[in-house]
Coordinates of C-alpha atoms in Angstrom, one line a residue:
Chain A
M1 CA 121.6 -29.1 139.5
L2 CA 119.1 -26.3 138.8
T3 CA 119.9 -23.0 137.2
L4 CA 120.9 -20.0 139.3
E5 CA 117.5 -18.4 138.6
E6 CA 115.8 -21.6 140.0
Y7 CA 117.8 -21.4 143.2
I8 CA 116.9 -17.7 143.5
K9 CA 113.2 -18.5 143.0
M10 CA 113.4 -21.2 145.7
A11 CA 115.0 -18.7 148.1
N12 CA 112.4 -16.0 147.3
D13 CA 109.5 -18.4 147.8
E14 CA 110.9 -19.3 151.2
I15 CA 111.5 -15.6 152.1
N16 CA 107.9 -14.8 151.1
A17 CA 106.7 -17.6 153.4
I18 CA 108.3 -16.2 156.5
A19 CA 105.5 -15.9 159.2
Y20 CA 106.1 -12.7 161.0
P21 CA 104.2 -12.4 164.4
S22 CA 101.4 -9.8 164.0
A23 CA 102.3 -8.0 167.3
P24 CA 104.1 -5.8 168.1
S25 CA 103.8 -4.5 164.6
G26 CA 106.3 -1.7 165.3
L27 CA 108.9 -4.4 165.6
Y28 CA 107.9 -6.8 162.8
S29 CA 106.5 -4.6 160.1
P30 CA 109.9 -3.0 159.3
I31 CA 111.4 -6.5 159.1
A32 CA 108.7 -7.6 156.6
Y33 CA 109.2 -4.4 154.7
T34 CA 112.9 -4.8 154.5
M35 CA 112.7 -8.4 153.3
Q36 CA 110.1 -7.5 150.6
L37 CA 112.3 -4.8 149.1
G38 CA 113.9 -7.6 147.0
G39 CA 117.6 -7.9 146.2
K40 CA 119.7 -10.3 144.1
R41 CA 119.3 -13.1 146.7
L42 CA 122.7 -14.3 145.7
R43 CA 123.7 -15.4 149.2
P44 CA 120.7 -17.8 149.8
A45 CA 121.0 -19.0 146.2
L46 CA 124.6 -19.9 146.9
V47 CA 123.7 -21.8 150.0
L48 CA 121.2 -23.9 148.0
M49 CA 123.5 -24.3 145.1
A50 CA 126.4 -25.4 147.3
C51 CA 124.2 -27.9 149.1
D52 CA 122.9 -29.3 145.8
A53 CA 126.4 -29.5 144.4
F54 CA 127.6 -31.8 147.1
G55 CA 124.5 -34.0 146.7
G56 CA 122.7 -32.7 149.8
N57 CA 118.9 -32.4 150.3
V58 CA 118.2 -28.8 149.2
E59 CA 115.0 -28.7 151.3
R60 CA 117.2 -28.9 154.4
A61 CA 119.2 -25.9 153.3
L62 CA 116.1 -23.6 152.8
R63 CA 115.8 -22.3 156.4
P64 CA 119.5 -21.6 156.8
A65 CA 119.6 -20.0 153.4
V66 CA 116.8 -17.6 154.4
G67 CA 118.7 -17.0 157.7
L68 CA 121.7 -15.8 155.8
E69 CA 119.6 -13.4 153.8
L70 CA 117.9 -12.1 157.0
F71 CA 121.4 -11.5 158.3
H72 CA 122.6 -9.7 155.2
N73 CA 119.5 -7.5 155.2
F74 CA 120.1 -6.8 159.0
T75 CA 123.6 -5.5 158.1
L76 CA 122.1 -3.3 155.3
L77 CA 119.5 -1.9 157.7
H78 CA 122.0 -0.9 160.4
D79 CA 124.5 0.3 157.8
D80 CA 121.8 2.6 156.3
V81 CA 121.2 4.1 159.8
M82 CA 125.0 4.7 160.2
D83 CA 125.3 6.2 156.7
N84 CA 122.1 8.1 157.1
A85 CA 121.1 6.8 153.7
D86 CA 117.6 7.8 152.4
V87 CA 117.0 5.1 149.8
R88 CA 117.5 1.4 149.6
R89 CA 116.5 -0.5 146.4
G90 CA 114.5 2.5 145.3
M91 CA 112.4 2.7 148.4
P92 CA 112.8 4.8 151.6
T93 CA 115.1 3.2 154.2
V94 CA 113.5 2.0 157.4
H95 CA 114.9 4.8 159.5
K96 CA 113.4 7.3 157.0
R97 CA 110.0 5.6 156.7
W98 CA 109.8 5.0 160.5
N99 CA 112.7 6.3 162.6
A100 CA 116.2 5.5 163.8
N101 CA 115.0 3.7 167.0
T102 CA 112.8 1.4 164.9
A103 CA 115.7 0.7 162.6
I104 CA 118.0 -0.2 165.5
L105 CA 115.5 -2.4 167.3
S106 CA 114.1 -4.2 164.2
G107 CA 117.7 -4.8 163.0
D108 CA 118.5 -6.4 166.3
A109 CA 115.5 -8.6 166.0
M110 CA 116.5 -9.6 162.4
L111 CA 120.0 -10.6 163.7
S112 CA 118.5 -12.9 166.3
M113 CA 115.9 -14.2 163.8
S114 CA 118.7 -15.0 161.4
A115 CA 120.4 -17.1 164.1
Q116 CA 117.2 -18.9 164.7
Y117 CA 116.8 -19.7 161.0
I118 CA 120.5 -20.7 160.5
G119 CA 120.3 -22.9 163.5
Q120 CA 117.6 -25.1 161.9
V121 CA 120.0 -27.8 160.8
D122 CA 120.8 -31.3 162.0
P123 CA 122.0 -31.2 165.6
N124 CA 125.2 -33.0 164.7
I125 CA 126.3 -30.1 162.4
L126 CA 124.9 -27.3 164.6
P127 CA 128.2 -26.6 166.5
R128 CA 130.1 -26.2 163.1
V129 CA 127.3 -24.1 161.6
N130 CA 127.1 -21.8 164.7
E131 CA 130.8 -21.3 164.8
L132 CA 130.9 -20.4 161.1
F133 CA 128.0 -18.0 161.3
H134 CA 129.0 -16.1 164.4
R135 CA 132.7 -15.8 163.4
T136 CA 131.5 -14.5 160.0
A137 CA 129.2 -12.0 161.7
M138 CA 132.1 -10.7 163.9
E139 CA 134.3 -10.3 160.8
I140 CA 131.6 -8.3 159.0
Y141 CA 131.3 -5.9 161.9
E142 CA 135.1 -5.5 161.8
G143 CA 134.9 -4.8 158.1
Q144 CA 132.2 -2.1 158.7
Q145 CA 134.4 -0.6 161.4
Y146 CA 137.4 -0.4 159.1
D147 CA 135.2 1.1 156.4
M148 CA 134.2 3.9 158.8
D149 CA 137.8 4.3 160.0
F150 CA 139.0 4.7 156.4
E151 CA 136.6 7.7 155.9
V152 CA 138.8 9.9 158.1
R153 CA 142.2 8.5 157.0
N154 CA 144.1 9.7 153.9
N155 CA 146.8 7.0 153.9
V156 CA 144.7 3.9 153.3
T157 CA 146.7 1.3 151.2
I158 CA 145.3 -1.1 148.6
N159 CA 146.2 -4.0 150.9
E160 CA 144.1 -2.4 153.7
Y161 CA 141.3 -1.9 151.3
I162 CA 141.3 -5.5 150.2
E163 CA 141.3 -6.7 153.8
M164 CA 138.4 -4.4 154.6
I165 CA 136.2 -5.7 151.7
R166 CA 137.3 -9.2 152.5
L167 CA 135.8 -8.7 156.0
K168 CA 132.8 -6.5 155.1
T169 CA 131.6 -8.3 151.9
S170 CA 133.5 -11.5 151.0
V171 CA 133.4 -13.6 154.1
L172 CA 129.6 -13.7 153.9
I173 CA 129.8 -15.1 150.3
G174 CA 132.3 -17.6 151.6
C175 CA 130.0 -18.4 154.5
A176 CA 127.1 -19.0 152.2
C177 CA 129.1 -21.5 150.1
K178 CA 130.5 -23.3 153.1
L179 CA 127.1 -23.4 154.9
G180 CA 125.5 -25.3 152.0
A181 CA 128.5 -27.6 151.8
I182 CA 128.3 -28.5 155.5
I183 CA 124.5 -29.1 155.3
A184 CA 125.2 -31.5 152.4
G185 CA 127.7 -33.4 154.6
A186 CA 130.8 -32.4 152.5
S187 CA 134.2 -33.1 154.1
A188 CA 135.9 -30.3 156.0
E189 CA 138.5 -29.9 153.3
K190 CA 135.9 -29.6 150.4
A191 CA 133.7 -27.3 152.4
Q192 CA 136.7 -25.0 153.1
A193 CA 137.6 -25.1 149.3
L194 CA 134.1 -23.8 148.5
Y195 CA 134.5 -21.2 151.3
D196 CA 137.8 -20.0 149.6
M197 CA 136.0 -19.9 146.3
G198 CA 133.3 -17.7 147.8
L199 CA 135.9 -15.4 149.4
S200 CA 137.7 -14.8 146.1
L201 CA 134.3 -14.4 144.3
G202 CA 133.3 -11.8 146.9
L203 CA 136.4 -9.8 146.4
A204 CA 135.9 -9.9 142.6
F205 CA 132.3 -8.9 143.1
Q206 CA 133.1 -5.9 145.3
L207 CA 135.8 -4.7 143.0
Q208 CA 133.4 -5.1 140.0
D209 CA 131.0 -2.9 142.0
D210 CA 133.6 -0.2 142.4
V211 CA 134.2 -0.3 138.6
L212 CA 130.5 -0.3 137.7
D213 CA 129.9 2.7 139.9
V214 CA 132.3 4.6 137.7
W215 CA 131.9 3.1 134.2
G216 CA 128.6 1.2 134.5
D217 CA 125.4 1.8 132.5
E218 CA 122.9 3.7 134.7
A219 CA 119.9 1.8 133.3
S220 CA 121.5 -1.7 133.9
F221 CA 123.3 -0.8 137.2
G222 CA 120.0 0.4 138.7
K223 CA 121.5 3.3 140.5
E224 CA 123.1 6.6 139.6
I225 CA 126.6 6.3 138.3
G226 CA 129.4 8.2 140.0
G227 CA 128.1 8.0 143.6
D228 CA 131.4 6.9 145.0
I229 CA 133.2 9.7 143.1
M230 CA 130.8 12.3 144.5
N231 CA 131.2 11.0 148.0
N232 CA 135.0 10.7 147.8
K233 CA 134.5 7.1 148.8
K234 CA 137.8 5.4 149.2
T235 CA 137.4 2.6 146.7
Y236 CA 140.1 0.6 145.0
L237 CA 140.1 3.2 142.3
L238 CA 140.5 6.3 144.5
I239 CA 143.1 4.7 146.7
G240 CA 145.0 3.6 143.6
A241 CA 144.7 7.1 142.1
M242 CA 145.9 8.8 145.3
Q243 CA 149.0 6.6 145.3
R244 CA 149.8 7.0 141.6
A245 CA 149.0 10.6 140.9
Q246 CA 152.0 12.9 140.5
G247 CA 152.4 16.6 139.6
D248 CA 149.4 18.1 137.8
D249 CA 147.4 14.9 138.2
A250 CA 147.9 15.0 142.0
I251 CA 146.9 18.7 142.1
E252 CA 143.8 18.1 140.0
L253 CA 142.7 15.0 142.1
R254 CA 143.2 16.9 145.3
R255 CA 141.2 19.8 143.9
W256 CA 138.2 17.6 143.1
L257 CA 138.4 15.9 146.5
N258 CA 138.4 19.2 148.4
D259 CA 135.6 20.8 146.2
S260 CA 132.5 20.3 148.3
Y261 CA 130.4 22.2 145.8
A262 CA 131.6 20.3 142.7
I263 CA 128.9 19.7 140.1
R264 CA 128.2 16.1 139.3
D265 CA 128.4 16.5 135.5
K266 CA 131.9 18.1 135.9
K267 CA 133.4 16.1 138.7
V268 CA 132.4 12.5 137.6
P269 CA 133.8 12.7 134.0
A270 CA 136.9 14.5 135.2
V271 CA 137.8 11.9 137.9
R272 CA 136.8 9.1 135.6
A273 CA 139.3 10.5 133.0
L274 CA 142.0 10.7 135.8
Y275 CA 141.4 7.1 136.7
E276 CA 141.9 6.0 133.1
R277 CA 145.0 8.2 132.6
L278 CA 146.5 6.8 135.9
G279 CA 145.9 3.2 134.9
V280 CA 143.7 2.4 137.9
R281 CA 140.8 1.2 135.7
Q282 CA 143.2 -1.3 134.2
A283 CA 144.6 -2.2 137.6
A284 CA 141.1 -2.8 139.0
N285 CA 140.2 -5.0 136.0
A286 CA 143.4 -7.0 136.5
A287 CA 142.6 -7.5 140.2
I288 CA 139.1 -8.7 139.3
E289 CA 140.6 -11.3 136.8
H290 CA 143.1 -12.3 139.5
Y291 CA 140.4 -13.0 142.1
N292 CA 138.3 -14.8 139.5
A293 CA 141.3 -17.1 138.7
L294 CA 141.7 -17.8 142.4
A295 CA 138.0 -18.6 142.7
L296 CA 138.3 -21.1 139.8
E297 CA 141.4 -22.6 141.5
S298 CA 139.5 -23.1 144.8
L299 CA 136.5 -24.5 142.9
S300 CA 138.7 -27.2 141.4
K301 CA 139.9 -28.2 144.9
A302 CA 136.3 -28.7 146.0
D303 CA 136.4 -31.6 143.5
L304 CA 132.7 -31.4 142.6
P305 CA 130.8 -33.6 140.1
K306 CA 131.2 -32.3 136.5
E307 CA 127.7 -30.7 136.3
A308 CA 128.0 -28.9 139.7
H309 CA 131.5 -27.7 138.8
S310 CA 130.3 -26.3 135.5
A311 CA 127.4 -24.5 137.3
F312 CA 129.8 -22.7 139.6
E313 CA 132.2 -22.0 136.8
R314 CA 129.4 -20.3 134.9
F315 CA 128.5 -18.3 138.0
I316 CA 132.1 -17.1 138.4
N317 CA 132.6 -16.2 134.8
G318 CA 129.2 -14.5 134.7
L319 CA 130.4 -12.2 137.4
V320 CA 133.2 -10.6 135.3
G321 CA 130.8 -9.7 132.5
R322 CA 128.0 -8.5 134.9
V323 CA 126.5 -5.0 134.3
K324 CA 124.4 -4.8 137.5
Chain B
M1 CA 126.6 -24.4 197.1
L2 CA 128.5 -21.1 197.3
T3 CA 127.1 -17.8 198.4
L4 CA 125.6 -15.3 196.0
E5 CA 128.6 -13.1 196.4
E6 CA 130.9 -16.0 195.4
Y7 CA 128.9 -16.7 192.2
I8 CA 129.1 -13.0 191.4
K9 CA 132.9 -13.0 191.9
M10 CA 133.2 -16.1 189.6
A11 CA 131.2 -14.3 187.0
N12 CA 133.2 -11.1 187.4
D13 CA 136.5 -12.9 187.1
E14 CA 135.4 -14.6 183.9
I15 CA 134.1 -11.2 182.5
N16 CA 137.5 -9.6 183.3
A17 CA 139.2 -12.4 181.5
I18 CA 137.4 -11.8 178.2
A19 CA 140.1 -11.4 175.5
Y20 CA 139.0 -8.6 173.2
P21 CA 140.8 -8.5 169.8
S22 CA 143.1 -5.4 169.7
A23 CA 141.9 -4.2 166.3
P24 CA 139.7 -2.6 165.1
S25 CA 139.8 -0.7 168.4
G26 CA 136.8 1.4 167.4
L27 CA 134.7 -1.8 167.5
Y28 CA 136.1 -3.6 170.6
S29 CA 137.1 -0.7 173.0
P30 CA 133.4 0.3 173.5
I31 CA 132.6 -3.3 174.3
A32 CA 135.4 -3.6 176.9
Y33 CA 134.3 -0.2 178.3
T34 CA 130.7 -1.4 178.7
M35 CA 131.6 -4.6 180.3
Q36 CA 133.9 -2.9 182.8
L37 CA 131.2 -0.5 184.0
G38 CA 130.1 -3.1 186.4
G39 CA 126.6 -4.0 187.4
K40 CA 125.0 -6.4 189.7
R41 CA 125.9 -9.5 187.6
L42 CA 122.7 -11.1 188.8
R43 CA 122.1 -12.9 185.5
P44 CA 125.4 -14.7 185.2
A45 CA 125.4 -15.5 188.9
L46 CA 122.0 -17.1 188.5
V47 CA 123.3 -19.3 185.6
L48 CA 126.1 -20.5 187.9
M49 CA 123.8 -20.9 190.9
A50 CA 121.2 -22.9 188.9
C51 CA 123.9 -25.1 187.4
D52 CA 125.4 -25.8 190.9
A53 CA 121.9 -26.4 192.4
F54 CA 121.3 -29.3 190.0
G55 CA 124.7 -30.7 190.7
G56 CA 126.3 -29.6 187.4
N57 CA 129.9 -28.6 186.8
V58 CA 129.9 -24.9 187.4
E59 CA 133.1 -24.4 185.3
R60 CA 131.0 -25.5 182.3
A61 CA 128.5 -22.8 182.9
L62 CA 131.0 -19.9 183.1
R63 CA 131.2 -19.1 179.3
P64 CA 127.4 -19.3 178.8
A65 CA 127.0 -17.1 182.0
V66 CA 129.3 -14.5 180.6
G67 CA 127.4 -14.7 177.3
L68 CA 124.1 -13.9 179.0
E69 CA 125.8 -10.8 180.7
L70 CA 127.2 -9.7 177.3
F71 CA 123.7 -10.0 175.9
H72 CA 122.2 -8.0 178.8
N73 CA 124.7 -5.3 178.3
F74 CA 124.1 -5.2 174.6
T75 CA 120.4 -4.5 175.3
L76 CA 121.4 -1.7 177.7
L77 CA 123.8 -0.2 175.1
H78 CA 121.2 -0.1 172.3
D79 CA 118.4 1.0 174.8
D80 CA 120.6 3.9 175.8
V81 CA 120.9 5.0 172.2
M82 CA 117.1 4.8 171.7
D83 CA 116.5 6.7 175.0
N84 CA 119.3 9.1 174.2
A85 CA 120.5 8.5 177.8
D86 CA 123.7 10.3 178.9
V87 CA 124.8 8.2 181.9
R88 CA 124.9 4.5 182.7
R89 CA 126.3 3.3 186.0
G90 CA 127.6 6.8 186.7
M91 CA 129.7 7.0 183.5
P92 CA 129.0 8.4 180.0
T93 CA 127.1 6.1 177.8
V94 CA 128.9 4.7 174.7
H95 CA 127.0 6.9 172.3
K96 CA 128.0 10.0 174.4
R97 CA 131.6 9.0 174.9
W98 CA 132.0 7.9 171.2
N99 CA 128.9 8.4 169.0
A100 CA 125.7 6.7 168.0
N101 CA 127.2 4.7 165.1
T102 CA 129.8 3.2 167.4
A103 CA 127.1 2.3 169.9
I104 CA 125.0 0.6 167.2
L105 CA 127.9 -1.4 165.6
S106 CA 129.6 -2.3 168.9
G107 CA 126.1 -3.4 170.2
D108 CA 125.6 -5.6 167.2
A109 CA 129.0 -7.2 167.8
M110 CA 128.1 -7.8 171.5
L111 CA 125.0 -9.6 170.4
S112 CA 127.0 -12.0 168.1
M113 CA 129.7 -12.4 170.8
S114 CA 127.0 -13.3 173.3
A115 CA 125.7 -16.1 171.0
Q116 CA 129.3 -17.3 170.6
Y117 CA 129.8 -17.5 174.4
I118 CA 126.3 -19.0 175.1
G119 CA 127.0 -21.6 172.4
Q120 CA 130.0 -23.0 174.3
V121 CA 128.1 -25.9 175.8
D122 CA 128.1 -29.7 175.2
P123 CA 126.9 -30.3 171.6
N124 CA 124.1 -32.5 172.8
I125 CA 122.4 -29.6 174.6
L126 CA 123.3 -26.9 172.0
P127 CA 119.9 -27.1 170.2
R128 CA 118.0 -26.5 173.4
V129 CA 120.3 -23.8 174.5
N130 CA 120.1 -22.0 171.2
E131 CA 116.4 -22.3 171.1
L132 CA 116.0 -20.9 174.6
F133 CA 118.5 -18.0 174.0
H134 CA 117.1 -16.8 170.7
R135 CA 113.5 -17.0 171.7
T136 CA 114.3 -15.0 174.9
A137 CA 116.1 -12.4 172.8
M138 CA 113.1 -12.0 170.5
E139 CA 110.8 -11.6 173.5
I140 CA 113.1 -8.9 174.9
Y141 CA 112.9 -6.9 171.6
E142 CA 109.1 -7.3 171.8
G143 CA 109.1 -6.0 175.3
Q144 CA 111.3 -3.0 174.3
Q145 CA 108.9 -2.3 171.4
Y146 CA 105.9 -2.3 173.7
D147 CA 107.7 -0.1 176.2
M148 CA 108.3 2.5 173.4
D149 CA 104.7 2.0 172.2
F150 CA 103.4 2.8 175.7
E151 CA 105.1 6.2 175.7
V152 CA 102.6 7.6 173.3
R153 CA 99.5 5.8 174.7
N154 CA 97.4 7.0 177.6
N155 CA 95.2 3.9 178.0
V156 CA 97.9 1.3 179.0
T157 CA 96.4 -1.2 181.5
I158 CA 98.1 -2.9 184.4
N159 CA 97.9 -6.2 182.5
E160 CA 99.6 -4.8 179.5
Y161 CA 102.3 -3.3 181.7
I162 CA 102.9 -6.7 183.4
E163 CA 103.2 -8.4 180.0
M164 CA 105.6 -5.7 178.8
I165 CA 108.0 -6.1 181.8
R166 CA 107.6 -9.9 181.6
L167 CA 109.0 -9.6 178.1
K168 CA 111.5 -6.8 178.6
T169 CA 113.0 -7.9 181.9
S170 CA 111.7 -11.2 183.3
V171 CA 112.3 -13.7 180.5
L172 CA 116.0 -13.0 180.7
I173 CA 116.0 -13.9 184.5
G174 CA 114.0 -17.0 183.6
C175 CA 116.5 -17.8 180.8
A176 CA 119.5 -17.5 183.2
C177 CA 117.9 -20.0 185.6
K178 CA 116.9 -22.4 182.9
L179 CA 120.3 -22.2 181.1
G180 CA 122.1 -23.2 184.3
A181 CA 119.7 -26.1 184.8
I182 CA 120.1 -27.3 181.2
I183 CA 123.9 -27.2 181.5
A184 CA 123.7 -29.3 184.7
G185 CA 121.6 -31.9 182.9
A186 CA 118.3 -31.2 184.8
S187 CA 115.1 -32.8 183.4
A188 CA 112.9 -30.6 181.1
E189 CA 110.3 -30.3 183.8
K190 CA 112.7 -29.2 186.6
A191 CA 114.5 -26.8 184.2
Q192 CA 111.1 -25.3 183.3
A193 CA 110.2 -24.9 187.0
L194 CA 113.4 -22.9 187.6
Y195 CA 112.5 -20.8 184.5
D196 CA 109.1 -20.1 186.0
M197 CA 110.8 -19.1 189.3
G198 CA 113.0 -16.7 187.4
L199 CA 110.1 -15.2 185.5
S200 CA 108.2 -14.4 188.8
L201 CA 111.4 -13.2 190.4
G202 CA 111.9 -10.9 187.4
L203 CA 108.5 -9.4 187.7
A204 CA 108.9 -8.8 191.4
F205 CA 112.3 -7.4 190.7
Q206 CA 111.0 -4.8 188.1
L207 CA 108.1 -3.8 190.3
Q208 CA 110.5 -3.3 193.2
D209 CA 112.5 -1.1 190.9
D210 CA 109.4 1.0 190.2
V211 CA 108.8 1.3 194.0
L212 CA 112.5 2.1 194.8
D213 CA 112.5 4.8 192.1
V214 CA 109.8 6.6 194.1
W215 CA 110.5 5.7 197.8
G216 CA 114.1 4.5 197.7
D217 CA 117.0 6.0 199.5
E218 CA 119.2 7.9 197.0
A219 CA 122.5 6.8 198.6
S220 CA 121.6 3.1 198.6
F221 CA 119.7 3.1 195.2
G222 CA 122.7 4.6 193.5
K223 CA 120.7 6.9 191.3
E224 CA 118.5 10.0 191.7
I225 CA 115.1 9.2 193.2
G226 CA 112.0 10.3 191.2
G227 CA 113.4 9.8 187.7
D228 CA 110.3 7.9 186.6
I229 CA 108.0 10.6 188.0
M230 CA 109.9 13.4 186.3
N231 CA 109.8 11.5 183.0
N232 CA 106.1 10.6 183.3
K233 CA 107.3 7.0 182.8
K234 CA 104.3 4.6 182.7
T235 CA 105.3 2.4 185.6
Y236 CA 102.9 0.2 187.6
L237 CA 102.4 3.1 189.9
L238 CA 101.5 5.8 187.3
I239 CA 99.2 3.4 185.4
G240 CA 97.5 2.4 188.7
A241 CA 97.2 6.1 189.7
M242 CA 95.7 7.1 186.3
Q243 CA 93.1 4.3 186.7
R244 CA 92.2 5.2 190.3
A245 CA 92.3 9.0 190.4
Q246 CA 88.9 10.7 190.6
G247 CA 87.9 14.3 191.0
D248 CA 90.5 16.6 192.4
D249 CA 93.1 13.8 192.4
A250 CA 92.6 13.2 188.7
I251 CA 92.9 17.0 188.0
E252 CA 96.1 17.2 190.1
L253 CA 97.7 14.2 188.5
R254 CA 96.9 15.5 185.0
R255 CA 98.3 18.9 185.9
W256 CA 101.7 17.3 187.0
L257 CA 101.8 15.1 183.9
N258 CA 101.2 18.1 181.6
D259 CA 103.6 20.5 183.4
S260 CA 106.8 20.3 181.3
Y261 CA 108.5 22.8 183.5
A262 CA 107.7 21.2 186.9
I263 CA 110.4 21.6 189.5
R264 CA 111.7 18.3 190.8
D265 CA 111.4 19.2 194.5
K266 CA 107.8 20.0 193.9
K267 CA 106.6 17.3 191.5
V268 CA 108.3 14.3 193.0
P269 CA 106.8 14.7 196.6
A270 CA 103.4 15.7 195.2
V271 CA 103.1 12.7 192.9
R272 CA 104.5 10.4 195.6
A273 CA 101.8 11.7 198.0
L274 CA 99.2 11.0 195.3
Y275 CA 100.5 7.5 194.9
E276 CA 100.1 6.9 198.6
R277 CA 96.7 8.5 198.8
L278 CA 95.4 6.4 195.9
G279 CA 96.8 3.2 197.4
V280 CA 99.0 2.3 194.5
R281 CA 102.1 2.0 196.7
Q282 CA 100.2 -0.6 198.7
A283 CA 99.0 -2.3 195.5
A284 CA 102.6 -2.4 194.1
N285 CA 103.9 -4.0 197.3
A286 CA 101.0 -6.5 197.2
A287 CA 102.0 -7.4 193.6
I288 CA 105.6 -7.8 194.6
E289 CA 104.6 -10.2 197.4
H290 CA 102.3 -12.1 195.0
Y291 CA 105.1 -12.7 192.5
N292 CA 107.5 -13.6 195.3
A293 CA 105.0 -16.2 196.4
L294 CA 104.7 -17.5 192.9
A295 CA 108.5 -17.7 192.7
L296 CA 108.7 -19.8 195.8
E297 CA 106.0 -22.1 194.5
S298 CA 107.9 -22.7 191.3
L299 CA 111.1 -23.2 193.3
S300 CA 109.4 -26.0 195.1
K301 CA 108.5 -27.7 191.8
A302 CA 112.1 -27.7 190.9
D303 CA 112.6 -30.2 193.7
L304 CA 116.2 -29.1 194.6
P305 CA 118.3 -30.6 197.3
K306 CA 117.7 -28.8 200.6
E307 CA 120.8 -26.6 200.6
A308 CA 120.2 -25.4 197.0
H309 CA 116.5 -24.8 197.7
S310 CA 117.5 -22.7 200.7
A311 CA 120.0 -20.7 198.7
F312 CA 117.3 -19.7 196.1
E313 CA 114.8 -19.1 198.9
R314 CA 117.2 -16.6 200.5
F315 CA 117.8 -15.0 197.1
I316 CA 114.0 -14.5 196.6
N317 CA 113.4 -13.2 200.1
G318 CA 116.3 -10.9 199.8
L319 CA 114.7 -9.3 196.8
V320 CA 111.7 -8.0 198.8
G321 CA 113.9 -6.2 201.3
R322 CA 116.4 -4.9 198.8
V323 CA 117.3 -1.2 198.7
K324 CA 119.3 -1.1 195.5

């Protein structure tokens, strides 16, 4: 087994080696731009790590790993159009630097490219790989739809929120793990155990993101703290607070949610204090620990060699303490 | 062999039988709406016809045929967003009836669904089918990009235009023919001959569309005549006219192109008369005949049984005389 950083480097080297056609540049330049913006590259690294863990040939997992990262970046590209976001990884989004039509069409091309890359596996596993990838893609669109639906609803429950982030975020982490396992020739049961590990990991990861957006350190987190609070984003924390708040707390929370002109330096600390008073910070941390425990349980079921097991264990435990 | 109408009916029955998940309805309702708007269903009919022609089991081609129609409708859905079109097949477009975000996300889901449907083939042909489908998809995005690039260029050549419609329109007709042939177990050479037939057919089809938009009968064509002229759309006819026009003709053509407030009843007959005077109507018809002849030549190379050969021959010849 290699270190996580080594798998990430392998993924990055392969991403940097993608040969984009030179024409039409209006189609391919935005794709190259998007892929060069960087990112954690966790998904392709997980594909490689899972393949290695089951004794597979990591070289054979490289193209599919890049395919999964292309797919992930396609979803970000189209999400940015839908959210009308200006900035991604500190740079202008594609629809700002070019225009919305370019972002739509280049995104479509990234989705088809991702299927081309993911399909570069042994023909005998191609049906399973195809089935896994396209089902995951459909679930992610469903998650994005629920996320948009939740914006205009005020009665979203914690269970609905968990189901939404399972679809929007976690299934792709599960897919990365299972894809690597399938390429390595793991049994259906073991591949599924690693999928389940990824799913729980993804839930813990997203909940940790919600927490970091409120209590994170700006320098380490890499983006402004309190964005979710300013946007009234229905995270685990806000949904929990809306359910728990009574009397004066409920009045204060409602006042902040309705105040379109609230100043950041006032609203963020006030809502943060409310979250702490109402116990939702504690509840979120407990949920993160719960999903981490589930991830470790699924990892055990994958029955990996000791070294590989330890590598994933470090990965999971590293997530709880992460600051970015 | 069945009649074209019978293949179309089979395709329509299968399209009407698609089971869309009930939730989230914001994602799936626009897909069902799009697929129920109708259309000629030529692409899925060609998949079935090609499969039948090579003695394949047509039942096995049904799901991939529907996949190709899902893909085609996804491209129309996203094109309508990019063109900000209000109407499709006489009904409001998805981004008008819902909104642009819905059109983007539902289109993405249609693309992944199309890959799921097209992938429902024998595992031993899946690699070839995947490769054909995704390459075709990439070419179509390239064609759409060139089409958008041409809008802001005034020196587009006839050759560039033919290459653009080859990518944007014809490769999907070629793909439909080849897909059916592969499913039937045709040899690589014969499947490629049928692809080439579809490619020439697609070129003739698009050029005929350009002609019908200017000289068609409104009632038969199903949409207002002269739309391309009013939009200064760089069709085979306009590009040809720009190259040929000299002296007073050039001045008149330029005047119509620059007149943003031109009245339809004045501009359309005037430009139509210019096209006739400059001989581009004749040139377009000659090009259509040329591509029809090429299609017939490729058809012969496919070496089909007599009945199947005749069926495709009728299809090709019917295209020249079509009024819609």
